[in-house]
Every structure is written in C-alpha cells, then in structure tokens.
mmCIF file of C-alpha atoms in Angstrom:
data_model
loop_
_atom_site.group_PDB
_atom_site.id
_atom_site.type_symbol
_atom_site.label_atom_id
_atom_site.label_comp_id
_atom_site.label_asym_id
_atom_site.label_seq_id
_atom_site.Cartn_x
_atom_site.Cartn_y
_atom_site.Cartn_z
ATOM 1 C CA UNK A 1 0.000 0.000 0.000
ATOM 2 C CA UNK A 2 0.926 3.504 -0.167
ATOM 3 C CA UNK A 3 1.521 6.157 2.074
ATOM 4 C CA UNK A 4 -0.951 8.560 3.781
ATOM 5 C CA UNK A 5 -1.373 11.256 5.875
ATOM 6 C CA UNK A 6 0.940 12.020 8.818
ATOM 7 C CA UNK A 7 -1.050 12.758 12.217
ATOM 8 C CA UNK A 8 -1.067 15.772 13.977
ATOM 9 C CA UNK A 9 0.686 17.062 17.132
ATOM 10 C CA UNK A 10 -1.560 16.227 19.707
ATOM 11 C CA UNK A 11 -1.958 12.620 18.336
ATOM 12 C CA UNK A 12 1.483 12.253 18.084
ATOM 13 C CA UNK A 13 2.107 13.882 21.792
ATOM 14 C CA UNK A 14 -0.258 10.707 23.117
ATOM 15 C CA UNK A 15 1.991 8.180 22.247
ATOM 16 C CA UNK A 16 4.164 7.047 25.656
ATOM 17 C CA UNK A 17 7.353 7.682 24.168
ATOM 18 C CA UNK A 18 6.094 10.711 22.948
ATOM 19 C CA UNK A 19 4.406 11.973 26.403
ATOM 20 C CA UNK A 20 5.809 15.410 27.328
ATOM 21 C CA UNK A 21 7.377 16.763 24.371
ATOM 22 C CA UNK A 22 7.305 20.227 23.204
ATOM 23 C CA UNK A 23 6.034 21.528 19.830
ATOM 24 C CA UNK A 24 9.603 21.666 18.351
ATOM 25 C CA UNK A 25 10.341 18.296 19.483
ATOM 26 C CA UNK A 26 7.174 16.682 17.776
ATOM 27 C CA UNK A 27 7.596 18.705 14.856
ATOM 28 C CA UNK A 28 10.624 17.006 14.138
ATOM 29 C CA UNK A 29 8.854 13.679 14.858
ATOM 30 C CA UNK A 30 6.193 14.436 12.547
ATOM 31 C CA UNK A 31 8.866 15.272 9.986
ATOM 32 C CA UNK A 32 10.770 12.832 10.008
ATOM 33 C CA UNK A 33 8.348 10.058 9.953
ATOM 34 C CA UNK A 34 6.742 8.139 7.326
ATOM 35 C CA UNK A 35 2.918 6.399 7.582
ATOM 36 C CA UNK A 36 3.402 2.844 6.213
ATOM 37 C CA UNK A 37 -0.036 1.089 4.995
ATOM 38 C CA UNK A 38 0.623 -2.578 5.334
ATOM 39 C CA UNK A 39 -1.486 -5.364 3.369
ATOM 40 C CA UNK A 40 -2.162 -8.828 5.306
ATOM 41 C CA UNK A 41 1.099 -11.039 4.916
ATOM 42 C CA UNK A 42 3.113 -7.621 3.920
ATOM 43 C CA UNK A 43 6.309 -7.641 5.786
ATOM 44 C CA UNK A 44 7.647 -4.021 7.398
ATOM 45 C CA UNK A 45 11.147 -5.205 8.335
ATOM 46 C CA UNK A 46 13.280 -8.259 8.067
ATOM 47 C CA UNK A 47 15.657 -10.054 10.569
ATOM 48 C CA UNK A 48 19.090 -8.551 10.382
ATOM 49 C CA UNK A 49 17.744 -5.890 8.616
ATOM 50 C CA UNK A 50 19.368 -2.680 9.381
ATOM 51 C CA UNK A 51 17.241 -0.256 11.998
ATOM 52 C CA UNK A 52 16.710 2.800 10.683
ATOM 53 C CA UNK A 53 13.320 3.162 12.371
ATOM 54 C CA UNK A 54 11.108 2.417 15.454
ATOM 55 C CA UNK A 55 7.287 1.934 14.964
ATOM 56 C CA UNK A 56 3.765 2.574 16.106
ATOM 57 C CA UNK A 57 1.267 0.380 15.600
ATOM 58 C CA UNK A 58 -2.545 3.048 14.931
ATOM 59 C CA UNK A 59 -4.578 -0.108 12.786
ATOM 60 C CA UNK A 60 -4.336 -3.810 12.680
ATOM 61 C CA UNK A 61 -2.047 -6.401 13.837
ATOM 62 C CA UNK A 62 1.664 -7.277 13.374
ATOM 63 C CA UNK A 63 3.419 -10.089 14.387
ATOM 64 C CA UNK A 64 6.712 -10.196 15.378
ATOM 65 C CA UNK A 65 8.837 -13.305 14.759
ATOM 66 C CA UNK A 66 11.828 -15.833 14.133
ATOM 67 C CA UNK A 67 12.415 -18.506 11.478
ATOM 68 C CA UNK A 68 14.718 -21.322 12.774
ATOM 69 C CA UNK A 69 17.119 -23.337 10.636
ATOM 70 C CA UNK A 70 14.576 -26.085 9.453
ATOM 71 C CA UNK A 71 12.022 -23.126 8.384
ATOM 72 C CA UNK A 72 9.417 -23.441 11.194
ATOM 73 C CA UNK A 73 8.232 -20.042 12.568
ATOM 74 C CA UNK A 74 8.433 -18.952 16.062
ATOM 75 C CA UNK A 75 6.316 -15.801 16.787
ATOM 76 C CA UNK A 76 7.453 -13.460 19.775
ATOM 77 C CA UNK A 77 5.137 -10.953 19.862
ATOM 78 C CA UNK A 78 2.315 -10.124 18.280
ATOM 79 C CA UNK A 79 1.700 -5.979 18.048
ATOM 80 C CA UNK A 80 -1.916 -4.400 18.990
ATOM 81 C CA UNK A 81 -3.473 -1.058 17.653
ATOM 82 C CA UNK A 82 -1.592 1.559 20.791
ATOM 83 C CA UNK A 83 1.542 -0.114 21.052
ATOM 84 C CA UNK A 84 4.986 0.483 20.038
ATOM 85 C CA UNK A 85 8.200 -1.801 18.861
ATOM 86 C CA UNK A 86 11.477 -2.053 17.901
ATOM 87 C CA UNK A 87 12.579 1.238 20.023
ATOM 88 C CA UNK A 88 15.232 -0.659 22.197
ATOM 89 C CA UNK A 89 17.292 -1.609 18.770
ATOM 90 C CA UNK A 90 18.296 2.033 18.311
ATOM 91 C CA UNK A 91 20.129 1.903 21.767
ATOM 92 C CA UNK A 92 22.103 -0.706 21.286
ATOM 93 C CA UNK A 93 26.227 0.275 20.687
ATOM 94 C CA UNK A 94 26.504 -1.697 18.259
ATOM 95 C CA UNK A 95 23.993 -1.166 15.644
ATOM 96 C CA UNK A 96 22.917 -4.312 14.978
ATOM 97 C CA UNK A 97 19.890 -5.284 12.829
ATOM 98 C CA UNK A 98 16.558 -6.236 14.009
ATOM 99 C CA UNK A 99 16.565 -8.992 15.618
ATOM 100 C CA UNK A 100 13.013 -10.272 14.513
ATOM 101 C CA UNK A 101 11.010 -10.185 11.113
ATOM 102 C CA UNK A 102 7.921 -7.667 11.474
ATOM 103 C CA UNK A 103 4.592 -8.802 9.180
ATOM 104 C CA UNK A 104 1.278 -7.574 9.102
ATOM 105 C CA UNK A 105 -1.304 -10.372 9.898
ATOM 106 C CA UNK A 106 -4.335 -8.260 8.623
ATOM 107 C CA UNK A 107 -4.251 -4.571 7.038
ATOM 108 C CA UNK A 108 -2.204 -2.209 8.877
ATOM 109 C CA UNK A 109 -1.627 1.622 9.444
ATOM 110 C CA UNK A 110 1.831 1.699 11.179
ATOM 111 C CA UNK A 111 3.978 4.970 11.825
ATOM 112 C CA UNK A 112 7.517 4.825 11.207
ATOM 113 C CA UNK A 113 9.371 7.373 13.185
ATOM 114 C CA UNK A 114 13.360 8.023 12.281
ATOM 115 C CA UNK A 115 15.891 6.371 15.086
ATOM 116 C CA UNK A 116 18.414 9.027 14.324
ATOM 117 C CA UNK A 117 16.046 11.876 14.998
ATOM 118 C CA UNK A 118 14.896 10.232 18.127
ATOM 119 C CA UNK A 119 18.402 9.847 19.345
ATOM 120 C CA UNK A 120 19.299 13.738 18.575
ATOM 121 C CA UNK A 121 15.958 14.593 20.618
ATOM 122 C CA UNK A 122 17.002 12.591 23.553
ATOM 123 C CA UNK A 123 20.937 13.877 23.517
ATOM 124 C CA UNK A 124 19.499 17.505 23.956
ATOM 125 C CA UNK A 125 16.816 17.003 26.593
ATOM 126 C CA UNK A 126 17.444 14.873 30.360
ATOM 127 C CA UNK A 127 14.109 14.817 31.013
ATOM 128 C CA UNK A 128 12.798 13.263 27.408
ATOM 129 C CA UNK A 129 15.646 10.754 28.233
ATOM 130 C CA UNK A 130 14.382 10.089 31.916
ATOM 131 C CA UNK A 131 10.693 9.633 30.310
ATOM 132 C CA UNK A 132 11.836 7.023 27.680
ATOM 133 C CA UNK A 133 13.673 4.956 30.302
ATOM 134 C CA UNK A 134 10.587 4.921 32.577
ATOM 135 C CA UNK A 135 8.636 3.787 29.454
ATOM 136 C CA UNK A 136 11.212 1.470 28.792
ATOM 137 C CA UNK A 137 11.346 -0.444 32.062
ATOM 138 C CA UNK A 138 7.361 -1.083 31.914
ATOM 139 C CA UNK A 139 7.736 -2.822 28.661
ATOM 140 C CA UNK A 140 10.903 -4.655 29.733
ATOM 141 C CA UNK A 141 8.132 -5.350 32.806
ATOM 142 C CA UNK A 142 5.588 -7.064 30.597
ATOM 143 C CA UNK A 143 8.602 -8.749 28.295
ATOM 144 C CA UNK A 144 9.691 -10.830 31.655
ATOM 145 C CA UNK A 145 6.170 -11.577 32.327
ATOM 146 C CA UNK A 146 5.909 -13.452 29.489
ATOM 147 C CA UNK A 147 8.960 -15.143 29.571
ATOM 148 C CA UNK A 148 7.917 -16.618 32.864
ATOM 149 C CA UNK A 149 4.179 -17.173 31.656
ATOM 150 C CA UNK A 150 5.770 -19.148 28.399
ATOM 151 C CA UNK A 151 8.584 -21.423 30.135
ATOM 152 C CA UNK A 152 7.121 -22.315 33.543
ATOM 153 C CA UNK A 153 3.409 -22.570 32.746
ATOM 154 C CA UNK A 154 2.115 -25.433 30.841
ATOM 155 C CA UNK A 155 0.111 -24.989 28.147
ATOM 156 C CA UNK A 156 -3.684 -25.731 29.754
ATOM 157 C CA UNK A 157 -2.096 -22.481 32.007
ATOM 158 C CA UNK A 158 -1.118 -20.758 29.177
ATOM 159 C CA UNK A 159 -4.252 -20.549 27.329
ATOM 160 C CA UNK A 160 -6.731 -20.054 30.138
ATOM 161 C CA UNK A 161 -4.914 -17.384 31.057
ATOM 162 C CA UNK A 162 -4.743 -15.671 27.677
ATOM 163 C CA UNK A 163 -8.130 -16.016 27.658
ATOM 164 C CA UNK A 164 -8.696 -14.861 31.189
ATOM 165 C CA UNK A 165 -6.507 -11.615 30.321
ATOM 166 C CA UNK A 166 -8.881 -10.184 27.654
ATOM 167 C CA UNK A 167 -11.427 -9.573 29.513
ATOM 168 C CA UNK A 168 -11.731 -7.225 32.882
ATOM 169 C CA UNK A 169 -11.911 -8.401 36.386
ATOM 170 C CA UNK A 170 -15.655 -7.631 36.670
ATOM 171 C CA UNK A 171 -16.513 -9.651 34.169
ATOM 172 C CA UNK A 172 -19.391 -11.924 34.717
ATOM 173 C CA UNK A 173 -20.196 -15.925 33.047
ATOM 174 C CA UNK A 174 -21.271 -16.015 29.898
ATOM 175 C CA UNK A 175 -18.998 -13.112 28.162
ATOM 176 C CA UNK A 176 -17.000 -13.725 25.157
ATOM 177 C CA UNK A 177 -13.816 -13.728 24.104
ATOM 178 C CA UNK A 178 -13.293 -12.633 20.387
ATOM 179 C CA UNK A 179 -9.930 -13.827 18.694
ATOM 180 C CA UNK A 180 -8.502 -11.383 16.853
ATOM 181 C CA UNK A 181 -6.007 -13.197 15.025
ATOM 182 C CA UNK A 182 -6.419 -16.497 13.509
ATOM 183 C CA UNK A 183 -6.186 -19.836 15.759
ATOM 184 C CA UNK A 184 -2.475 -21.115 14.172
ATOM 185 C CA UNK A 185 -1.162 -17.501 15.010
ATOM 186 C CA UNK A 186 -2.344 -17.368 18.610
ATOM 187 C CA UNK A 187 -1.190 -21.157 19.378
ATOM 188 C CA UNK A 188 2.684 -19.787 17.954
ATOM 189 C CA UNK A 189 2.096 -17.158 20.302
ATOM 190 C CA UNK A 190 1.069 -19.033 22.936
ATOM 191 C CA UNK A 191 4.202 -21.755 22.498
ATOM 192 C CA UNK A 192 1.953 -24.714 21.602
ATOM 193 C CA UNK A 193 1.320 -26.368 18.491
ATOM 194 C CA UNK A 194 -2.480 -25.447 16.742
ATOM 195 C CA UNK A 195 -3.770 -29.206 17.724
ATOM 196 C CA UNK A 196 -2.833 -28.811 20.951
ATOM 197 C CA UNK A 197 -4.554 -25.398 21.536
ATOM 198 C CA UNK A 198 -7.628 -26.533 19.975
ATOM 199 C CA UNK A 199 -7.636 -29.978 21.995
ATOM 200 C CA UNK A 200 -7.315 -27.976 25.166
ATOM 201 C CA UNK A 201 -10.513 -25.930 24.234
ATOM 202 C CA UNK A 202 -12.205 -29.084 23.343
ATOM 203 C CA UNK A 203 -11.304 -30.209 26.693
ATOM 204 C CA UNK A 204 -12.192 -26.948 28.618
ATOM 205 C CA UNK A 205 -15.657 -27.323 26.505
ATOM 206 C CA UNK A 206 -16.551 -30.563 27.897
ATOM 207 C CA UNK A 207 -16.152 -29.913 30.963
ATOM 208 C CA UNK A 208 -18.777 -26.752 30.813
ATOM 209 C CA UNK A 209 -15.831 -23.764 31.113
ATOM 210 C CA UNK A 210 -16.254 -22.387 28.105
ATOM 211 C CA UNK A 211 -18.104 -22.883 24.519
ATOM 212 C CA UNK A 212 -16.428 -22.307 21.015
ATOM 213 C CA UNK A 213 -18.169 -20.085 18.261
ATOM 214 C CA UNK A 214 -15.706 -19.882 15.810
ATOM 215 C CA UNK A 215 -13.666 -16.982 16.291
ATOM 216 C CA UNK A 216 -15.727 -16.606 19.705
ATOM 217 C CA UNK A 217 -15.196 -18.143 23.009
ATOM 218 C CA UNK A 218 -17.751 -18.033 25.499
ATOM 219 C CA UNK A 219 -16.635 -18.069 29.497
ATOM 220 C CA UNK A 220 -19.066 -20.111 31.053
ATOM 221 C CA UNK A 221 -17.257 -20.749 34.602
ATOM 222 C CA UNK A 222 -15.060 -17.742 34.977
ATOM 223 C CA UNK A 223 -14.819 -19.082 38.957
ATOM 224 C CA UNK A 224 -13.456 -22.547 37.681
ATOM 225 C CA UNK A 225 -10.970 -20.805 35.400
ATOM 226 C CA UNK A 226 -9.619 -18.622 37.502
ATOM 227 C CA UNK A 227 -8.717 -21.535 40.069
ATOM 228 C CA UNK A 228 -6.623 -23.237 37.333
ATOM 229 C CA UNK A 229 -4.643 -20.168 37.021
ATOM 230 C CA UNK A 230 -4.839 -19.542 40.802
ATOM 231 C CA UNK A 231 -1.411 -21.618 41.899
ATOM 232 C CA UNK A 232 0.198 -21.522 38.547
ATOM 233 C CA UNK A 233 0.124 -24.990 36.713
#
C-alpha cells in the first residue's frame, strides 16, 4: 500500500514515548516520519535488517517473529493497535539489525518514526531521556512476564490465562472472548502447536468452562478458570 497522511501534534504527543514533548520536538517527529499502509502477509522489516526506524502500531495487527534453521516459525510478539516496537534496537552500541522479522497479519496503518532523529531529541533534553527509560522499564516489565508465563506454565495455564486476560476483572459468566487473530497464530504465540490449543478448548468445553463459536469463546465458569490459574500450573 501507499503512504498517507501524517497525524497531527496532539496525536502524536499521546503516544508514551512521545508523552511530554514540546512543539519543536514533535515537529521534528512528525517530519521525520513516514505512515506505512501494510497489506495482510506484507512484511515491514526483516531479521538482520538494518534499523533505521522504530514503529507505532494506529490499525491492525503485526506479528513479530523468528524462522529457525529447518524453516518453522516462532512468533514473539504479536503488536496491537496503541503499542509500540522495535525502540530498544536504536540503543544498542553496536547497531545491529533487528533482531526479529515484522509482518502484518491483517491490514495495517503503522507509523515509522526516524531512530536518528529520536536519538538527537534525547541527547538535547534529560528529562525526554528520563521519560523514555521509565517507558522502557514497563515494557521490559511485561517482556519478563511473558517469559515466565511461556517457560514455567504449561500450556492448559497458558491458554486459560490468555483467555482470562482479555477480559476485565468484573466480568461476569457467559462473556465472550473474540480472537482477533487467527487460531495457528495465537497457538505460535502461545508456544503450543495449533492441535494442541484446539484440543485444550475441546477439553475446557466438555467440561462446561467455556463454549467455542468460531472466532468466539464463550466463558461459562469464569470461577473454575480462575482456580486453574490460581497456583500456577
């Protein structure tokens, strides 16, 4: 797809790393960005590719991932409308390239902002520096949580609480869960192989927890699914 049009200052200023700037400093944001309209299965960036940009995710999905040797895929992240990736790669020393492949996994709007200009902002202001490490740290936050979530929980665990995390703490029986990325994708992302996610909600069906409508999963004993992830696996 082709470009379009670059957002405005305010939209711009309510992005985290963003949070705080002044009108010259998001003016050369703005400028030096470029608004990147991604097809399903386009790819943004490829591993080892050099990083000459970070990115904002406005529309769609992205997933973030690794081919091994053999050619099997291994997805590390997958990227939500709000969020941003590939900032840390323009602190490393050494400039190395990404180390993951970036690919849209349905039409996307993503905002490409220049590395360089982003480092020249941060060299001339402390306290944009101070605000990008705070930012930083949370993600670095959720990155371990997931680490932990993917190696010590097994995979019943893993995809009860996936499902448990979509929906707020108030929730009552009976709400549903709408997948927003096809069932292969979010057993990758999950660390399990496809059969194995969809024989675990086959299981959890059975046994009254939850009911499958397609792309639709319907908590029927949020009390019983919140005990299995109560103790950890």
């Amino acid at each position: 797809m082709a470009n379009a049009d670059k957002p405005d200052f305010e939209t711009l200023r309510r992005i985290h790393l963003f949070d705080g700037m002044d009108d010259p400093q998001i003016e050369v944001i703005r400028r030096t960005m470029r608004v990147r309209l991604l097809d399903d299965g386009e790819r943004l960036f490829d591993f080892g590719q050099p990083p000459m940009h970070f990115f904002f995710l406005r529309q769609g999905q992205v997933k973030l991932f690794r081919t091994s040797a053999d050619g099997s895929e291994k997805i590390i992240e997958i990227i939500r409308p709000g969020e941003t990736f590939a900032e840390a790669v323009m602190f490393m020393r050494r400039r190395v390239g990404y180390p993951v492949s970036a690919e849209a996994i349905a039409p996307s709007v993503v905002w490409a902002f220049d590395s360089e200009a982003m480092i020249g902002l941060l060299r001339d202001s402390v306290d944009t520096c101070f605000r990008l490490m705070a930012s930083l740290s949370v993600r670095l936050r959720q990155q371990i949580d997931e680490i932990d979530r993917l190696t010590l929980h097994d995979a019943t665990y893993r995809v009860v609480s996936f499902l448990l995390d979509q929906v707020p703490e108030t929730t009552r029986p009976g709400t549903e869960v709408h997948l927003t990325m096809p069932k292969n994708v979010l057993a990758s992302r999950l660390a399990i192989q496809p059969e194995t996610f969809s024989r675990i909600l086959a299981r959890l069906s059975r046994a009254g927890l939850l009911r499958v409508q397609r792309s639709d999963i319907v908590l029927e004993d949020l009390g019983r699914l919140q005990e299995m992830t109560a103790h950890g696996p």
